[in-house]
Amino acid sequence: MAPTAKPLRLLAHDADDLAVLSAALQDAVAKIGDIRWDAQARTLTMACNRFRWEAAKGKSGERVRSALQFGDVAGVQARNLRRDAKGAVVELLSMGFEPAEEAPAGVVTLTFAGGGDMRVSVDCLDVALADVSEPWTTPRTPGHAD
């Protein structure tokens, strides 16, 4: 990567940490087929193209291939996401954490554009985000309607 393009490597173990990951992943795009839950390993992994908000300049910016992984996953539920449409593209808007009555368990909700969401039940927050490629220039900066 260019000297100023340092890859992100972040961990989240509480709701505040997860908010940082959520901000870094806002407007990340992924294919449904790149979201995988391994029930035996108790992990949920998502490969995505993350918009590098930290490097955005005006109307253009950069994207980078990133990997997001949740550990200690007890279950996953999706709403308005077609799991059979492996090539369908989803855009991540935010992630939030709702603690359960028994700490440190809870539910992470991933909210996608278009009304889809995913609820990830975890025994504890154990989330990692890592950039895994060189960044590339994109002519469009994501925008949001007011």
Rosetta silent file (secondary structure, phi, psi, omega in degrees, C-alpha in Angstrom):
SEQUENCE: MAPTAKPLRLLAHDADDLAVLSAALQDAVAKIGDIRWDAQARTLTMACNRFRWEAAKGKSGERVRSALQFGDVAGVQARNLRRDAKGAVVELLSMGFEPAEEAPAGVVTLTFAGGGDMRVSVDCLDVALADVSEPWTTPRTPGHAD
SCORE:     score description
SCORE:     0.000 S_00000001
   1 L     0.000  158.710  177.557    0.000    0.000    0.000 S_00000001
   2 L   -61.615  154.790 -176.605    1.038    3.591   -0.427 S_00000001
   3 L   -54.671  -30.973 -179.575    2.907    5.014    2.565 S_00000001
   4 L   -90.124   -6.944 -176.675   -0.198    6.941    3.720 S_00000001
   5 L  -100.509   77.425  179.398   -2.587    4.011    3.124 S_00000001
   6 L   -82.340  132.408  179.757   -2.185    1.958    6.279 S_00000001
   7 L   -68.780  141.321  175.538   -4.478   -1.053    6.443 S_00000001
   8 L   -75.653  140.407  172.586   -7.016   -1.090    9.248 S_00000001
   9 E  -141.598  100.716 -173.954   -6.719   -3.833   11.826 S_00000001
  10 E  -127.102  148.384  175.731   -9.370   -3.350   14.517 S_00000001
  11 E  -123.208  148.324  176.071  -10.899   -5.437   17.290 S_00000001
  12 E  -128.419  126.544  177.739  -14.180   -4.913   19.129 S_00000001
  13 L  -125.723   -0.908  174.964  -14.900   -6.313   22.594 S_00000001
  14 L  -150.139  175.538 -175.445  -17.597   -3.859   23.736 S_00000001
  15 H   -61.797  -36.227  178.554  -20.314   -1.620   22.269 S_00000001
  16 H   -65.246  -43.290  176.592  -17.971    1.397   22.024 S_00000001
  17 H   -60.762  -42.771 -178.387  -15.417   -0.637   20.060 S_00000001
  18 H   -63.332  -34.129  177.648  -18.193   -1.925   17.786 S_00000001
  19 H   -62.908  -35.487  176.971  -19.271    1.670   17.063 S_00000001
  20 H   -66.346  -45.413  177.162  -15.765    2.370   15.722 S_00000001
  21 H   -62.144  -39.959  179.273  -15.963   -0.681   13.446 S_00000001
  22 H   -59.888  -44.387  178.894  -19.444    0.387   12.345 S_00000001
  23 H   -63.768  -40.856  179.673  -18.148    3.822   11.311 S_00000001
  24 H   -66.815  -29.408 -176.368  -15.242    2.273    9.398 S_00000001
  25 H   -97.204   -1.204  179.540  -17.632   -0.109    7.605 S_00000001
  26 L   -55.847  129.580  179.378  -20.374    2.387    6.753 S_00000001
  27 L    73.411   15.623  171.916  -21.239    1.949    3.058 S_00000001
  28 E   -67.106  143.184  177.518  -19.198   -1.255    2.674 S_00000001
  29 E  -115.755  143.783 -179.198  -20.592   -3.426   -0.121 S_00000001
  30 E  -147.836  157.811  171.229  -20.616   -7.221   -0.177 S_00000001
  31 E   -90.421  146.022  177.628  -22.203  -10.058   -2.068 S_00000001
  32 H   -53.092  -38.665  179.876  -24.613  -12.269   -0.155 S_00000001
  33 H   -66.883  -12.962  178.559  -22.355  -15.202   -1.073 S_00000001
  34 H   -95.842   10.562  174.398  -19.465  -13.491    0.763 S_00000001
  35 E  -111.100  117.766 -174.057  -21.307  -13.673    4.093 S_00000001
  36 E  -131.425  128.941  173.935  -20.724  -17.043    5.730 S_00000001
  37 E  -106.021  123.937  176.207  -21.852  -18.504    9.018 S_00000001
  38 E  -108.243   97.962 -175.699  -19.936  -21.545   10.223 S_00000001
  39 L   -62.300  -36.663 -178.655  -22.100  -22.966   12.992 S_00000001
  40 L   -68.253  -42.514  178.988  -19.500  -25.551   13.992 S_00000001
  41 L   -82.732   -9.728 -179.399  -16.696  -22.968   14.306 S_00000001
  42 L    59.453   43.376  178.094  -19.183  -20.441   15.764 S_00000001
  43 E  -129.485  149.346  170.293  -18.026  -17.684   13.394 S_00000001
  44 E  -122.234  125.342 -177.331  -19.715  -15.315   10.977 S_00000001
  45 E  -123.664  138.767  176.664  -17.415  -13.902    8.314 S_00000001
  46 E  -132.710  123.730  171.480  -18.101  -11.214    5.724 S_00000001
  47 E   -95.425  134.877 -175.153  -15.753  -10.200    2.913 S_00000001
  48 E  -148.885  167.622  171.407  -16.556   -6.728    1.616 S_00000001
  49 E  -103.896  106.774 -174.807  -15.313   -3.706   -0.278 S_00000001
  50 E   -89.293  132.721  172.440  -14.975   -1.037    2.402 S_00000001
  51 E   -77.095  128.584 -177.250  -15.125    2.668    1.531 S_00000001
  52 L   -85.150   82.434  179.816  -12.088    4.277    3.160 S_00000001
  53 H   -57.619  -32.148 -178.883  -13.787    7.221    4.882 S_00000001
  54 H   -68.230  -13.639 -179.674  -10.479    8.033    6.548 S_00000001
  55 H  -117.153    5.492 -175.810   -8.977    8.748    3.098 S_00000001
  56 L   -65.460  135.621  179.064  -11.988   10.408    1.386 S_00000001
  57 E  -135.445  104.737  177.079  -11.197   13.585   -0.519 S_00000001
  58 L    65.774 -131.296 -174.862  -14.079   15.478   -2.093 S_00000001
  59 L   -88.255   -7.656  178.266  -16.155   13.546   -4.614 S_00000001
  60 E  -116.798  167.311 -179.828  -13.714   10.665   -5.036 S_00000001
  61 E  -164.575 -159.667 -178.724  -12.285    8.205   -2.594 S_00000001
  62 E  -132.290  152.063  170.120  -10.897    4.734   -2.166 S_00000001
  63 E  -121.002  157.808  178.822  -12.217    1.271   -1.467 S_00000001
  64 E  -145.494  145.222  176.703  -10.297   -1.649   -0.029 S_00000001
  65 E   -74.531  129.969 -177.222  -11.113   -5.348    0.324 S_00000001
  66 E  -134.014  158.599  176.652  -11.775   -6.083    3.980 S_00000001
  67 E  -124.673  134.313  177.583  -12.758   -9.015    6.140 S_00000001
  68 E  -119.188  129.998  179.026  -15.077   -8.822    9.136 S_00000001
  69 E  -135.036  132.389  174.236  -15.337  -11.768   11.520 S_00000001
  70 E  -103.529  133.027  174.249  -17.544  -12.370   14.544 S_00000001
  71 L  -105.929  169.896  178.898  -16.492  -15.036   17.039 S_00000001
  72 L    55.130   40.358 -177.955  -18.533  -16.839   19.699 S_00000001
  73 E   -84.241  124.070  178.942  -21.636  -16.753   17.468 S_00000001
  74 E   -92.295  -25.800 -179.116  -24.598  -18.666   18.883 S_00000001
  75 E  -174.099  159.784 -179.719  -26.994  -17.962   15.997 S_00000001
  76 E  -136.574  134.127  174.968  -27.741  -15.801   12.970 S_00000001
  77 E  -128.643  137.519  178.785  -31.075  -14.510   11.676 S_00000001
  78 E  -121.593  145.332  177.020  -31.573  -12.540    8.450 S_00000001
  79 E  -132.216  132.221 -179.280  -34.548  -10.469    7.340 S_00000001
  80 L    59.541   31.528  172.898  -35.111   -9.194    3.784 S_00000001
  81 L  -127.143  120.689 -177.427  -31.845  -10.764    2.600 S_00000001
  82 L   -86.183  103.640 -178.223  -32.160  -13.535    0.007 S_00000001
  83 L   -64.052  -25.185 -179.821  -29.594  -16.164    0.945 S_00000001
  84 L   -78.955  -12.954 -179.694  -30.169  -17.990   -2.367 S_00000001
  85 L   -94.499   71.499 -173.217  -29.138  -14.868   -4.371 S_00000001
  86 L   -57.168  -29.856 -178.547  -25.386  -15.364   -3.843 S_00000001
  87 L   -90.122   -3.939 -179.525  -24.457  -12.610   -6.334 S_00000001
  88 L   -66.353  139.432 -178.259  -26.818   -9.985   -4.884 S_00000001
  89 E   -98.369  134.231  175.573  -24.989   -6.941   -3.519 S_00000001
  90 E  -119.140  150.518  179.064  -25.794   -5.504   -0.102 S_00000001
  91 E  -118.458  119.828 -178.933  -24.607   -2.213    1.377 S_00000001
  92 E   -77.981  126.889  178.121  -23.890   -2.095    5.108 S_00000001
  93 E   -97.792  -42.490 -177.513  -25.185    1.029    6.814 S_00000001
  94 E  -163.567  166.180  172.971  -24.450    0.331   10.483 S_00000001
  95 E  -133.075  139.819  177.018  -23.846   -2.177   13.254 S_00000001
  96 E  -139.793  159.458 -177.285  -25.182   -1.952   16.789 S_00000001
  97 E  -121.936  130.545  174.176  -25.038   -4.059   19.940 S_00000001
  98 E  -114.075  112.623  179.860  -27.898   -4.913   22.321 S_00000001
  99 E   -68.502  147.574  175.507  -26.637   -6.551   25.523 S_00000001
 100 L   -86.064  171.330  176.898  -28.506   -9.581   26.849 S_00000001
 101 L   -61.152  -35.200  179.308  -29.600   -9.962   30.466 S_00000001
 102 L   -97.447   98.972  178.712  -26.625  -12.268   31.003 S_00000001
 103 L   -64.879  148.219    4.302  -23.452  -10.265   30.253 S_00000001
 104 L   -96.295   18.216 -178.401  -21.385  -10.385   28.109 S_00000001
 105 L   -68.835  163.398  177.444  -23.849  -12.000   25.658 S_00000001
 106 E   173.870 -166.480 -179.053  -26.006   -9.979   23.301 S_00000001
 107 E  -128.955  128.462  172.829  -27.112   -9.369   19.742 S_00000001
 108 E   -97.472  127.923  177.286  -25.256   -7.473   17.040 S_00000001
 109 E  -108.220  121.740  173.631  -27.581   -6.040   14.396 S_00000001
 110 E   -98.206  122.297 -178.472  -26.150   -5.330   10.942 S_00000001
 111 E  -106.254  127.551 -177.757  -28.413   -2.921    9.067 S_00000001
 112 E  -111.427  153.521  175.083  -28.262   -2.890    5.274 S_00000001
 113 L   -60.527  148.202  178.630  -29.601   -0.381    2.733 S_00000001
 114 L    88.211    2.821  174.488  -32.968   -1.357    1.313 S_00000001
 115 L    96.185    3.087  177.887  -34.410   -2.613    4.593 S_00000001
 116 L   -86.760  151.976  173.162  -32.447   -5.814    5.161 S_00000001
 117 E  -150.613  164.840  179.926  -30.821   -6.693    8.435 S_00000001
 118 E  -135.708  130.493  177.343  -28.978   -9.509   10.145 S_00000001
 119 E  -107.628  122.082 -177.288  -29.093  -10.336   13.850 S_00000001
 120 E  -112.580  108.568  178.259  -26.006  -12.083   15.173 S_00000001
 121 E   -81.691  125.799 -177.444  -26.441  -13.625   18.631 S_00000001
 122 E  -125.508  148.645  174.684  -23.092  -13.750   20.429 S_00000001
 123 L   -76.499  -26.847  173.197  -21.936  -15.161   23.746 S_00000001
 124 L  -162.137  159.112  177.771  -19.583  -12.163   23.946 S_00000001
 125 L   -76.499  119.081  177.890  -18.394   -9.449   21.566 S_00000001
 126 L  -145.620   86.067 -171.917  -15.366  -10.774   19.713 S_00000001
 127 E  -124.233  136.431  178.482  -15.198   -8.952   16.376 S_00000001
 128 E  -127.825  139.562  174.756  -12.226   -8.356   14.073 S_00000001
 129 E  -126.210  131.438  178.873  -11.916   -6.132   10.999 S_00000001
 130 E  -143.206  131.469  170.814   -8.894   -6.270    8.720 S_00000001
 131 E   -74.854  135.167 -173.622   -8.096   -4.695    5.361 S_00000001
 132 L  -124.197    9.133  178.925   -6.718   -7.448    3.122 S_00000001
 133 L  -143.207  175.262  170.643   -5.867   -5.704   -0.167 S_00000001
 134 L   -74.831  143.982  175.713   -4.346   -2.584   -1.628 S_00000001
 135 L   -71.789  154.919  175.020   -6.849    0.288   -1.849 S_00000001
 136 E  -131.191  153.811 -178.029   -8.142    1.397   -5.252 S_00000001
 137 E   -75.731  138.686  173.628   -9.624    4.691   -6.386 S_00000001
 138 E  -125.323  137.561 -177.455  -13.366    4.988   -6.808 S_00000001
 139 L   -76.181   -9.384 -174.646  -14.968    7.981   -8.542 S_00000001
 140 L  -118.264  132.845  170.756  -17.986    7.979   -6.216 S_00000001
 141 L   -96.370  128.106  179.268  -18.332    8.899   -2.586 S_00000001
 142 L   -56.535  143.300  178.023  -21.361    7.218   -1.015 S_00000001
 143 L  -128.566  158.950 -179.435  -24.186    9.614   -0.220 S_00000001
 144 L  -131.589  137.743  175.998  -27.265    9.411    1.944 S_00000001
 145 L   -71.025  146.432 -179.458  -30.641   11.097    1.570 S_00000001
 146 L   -71.225    0.000    0.000  -31.602   13.303    4.497 S_00000001
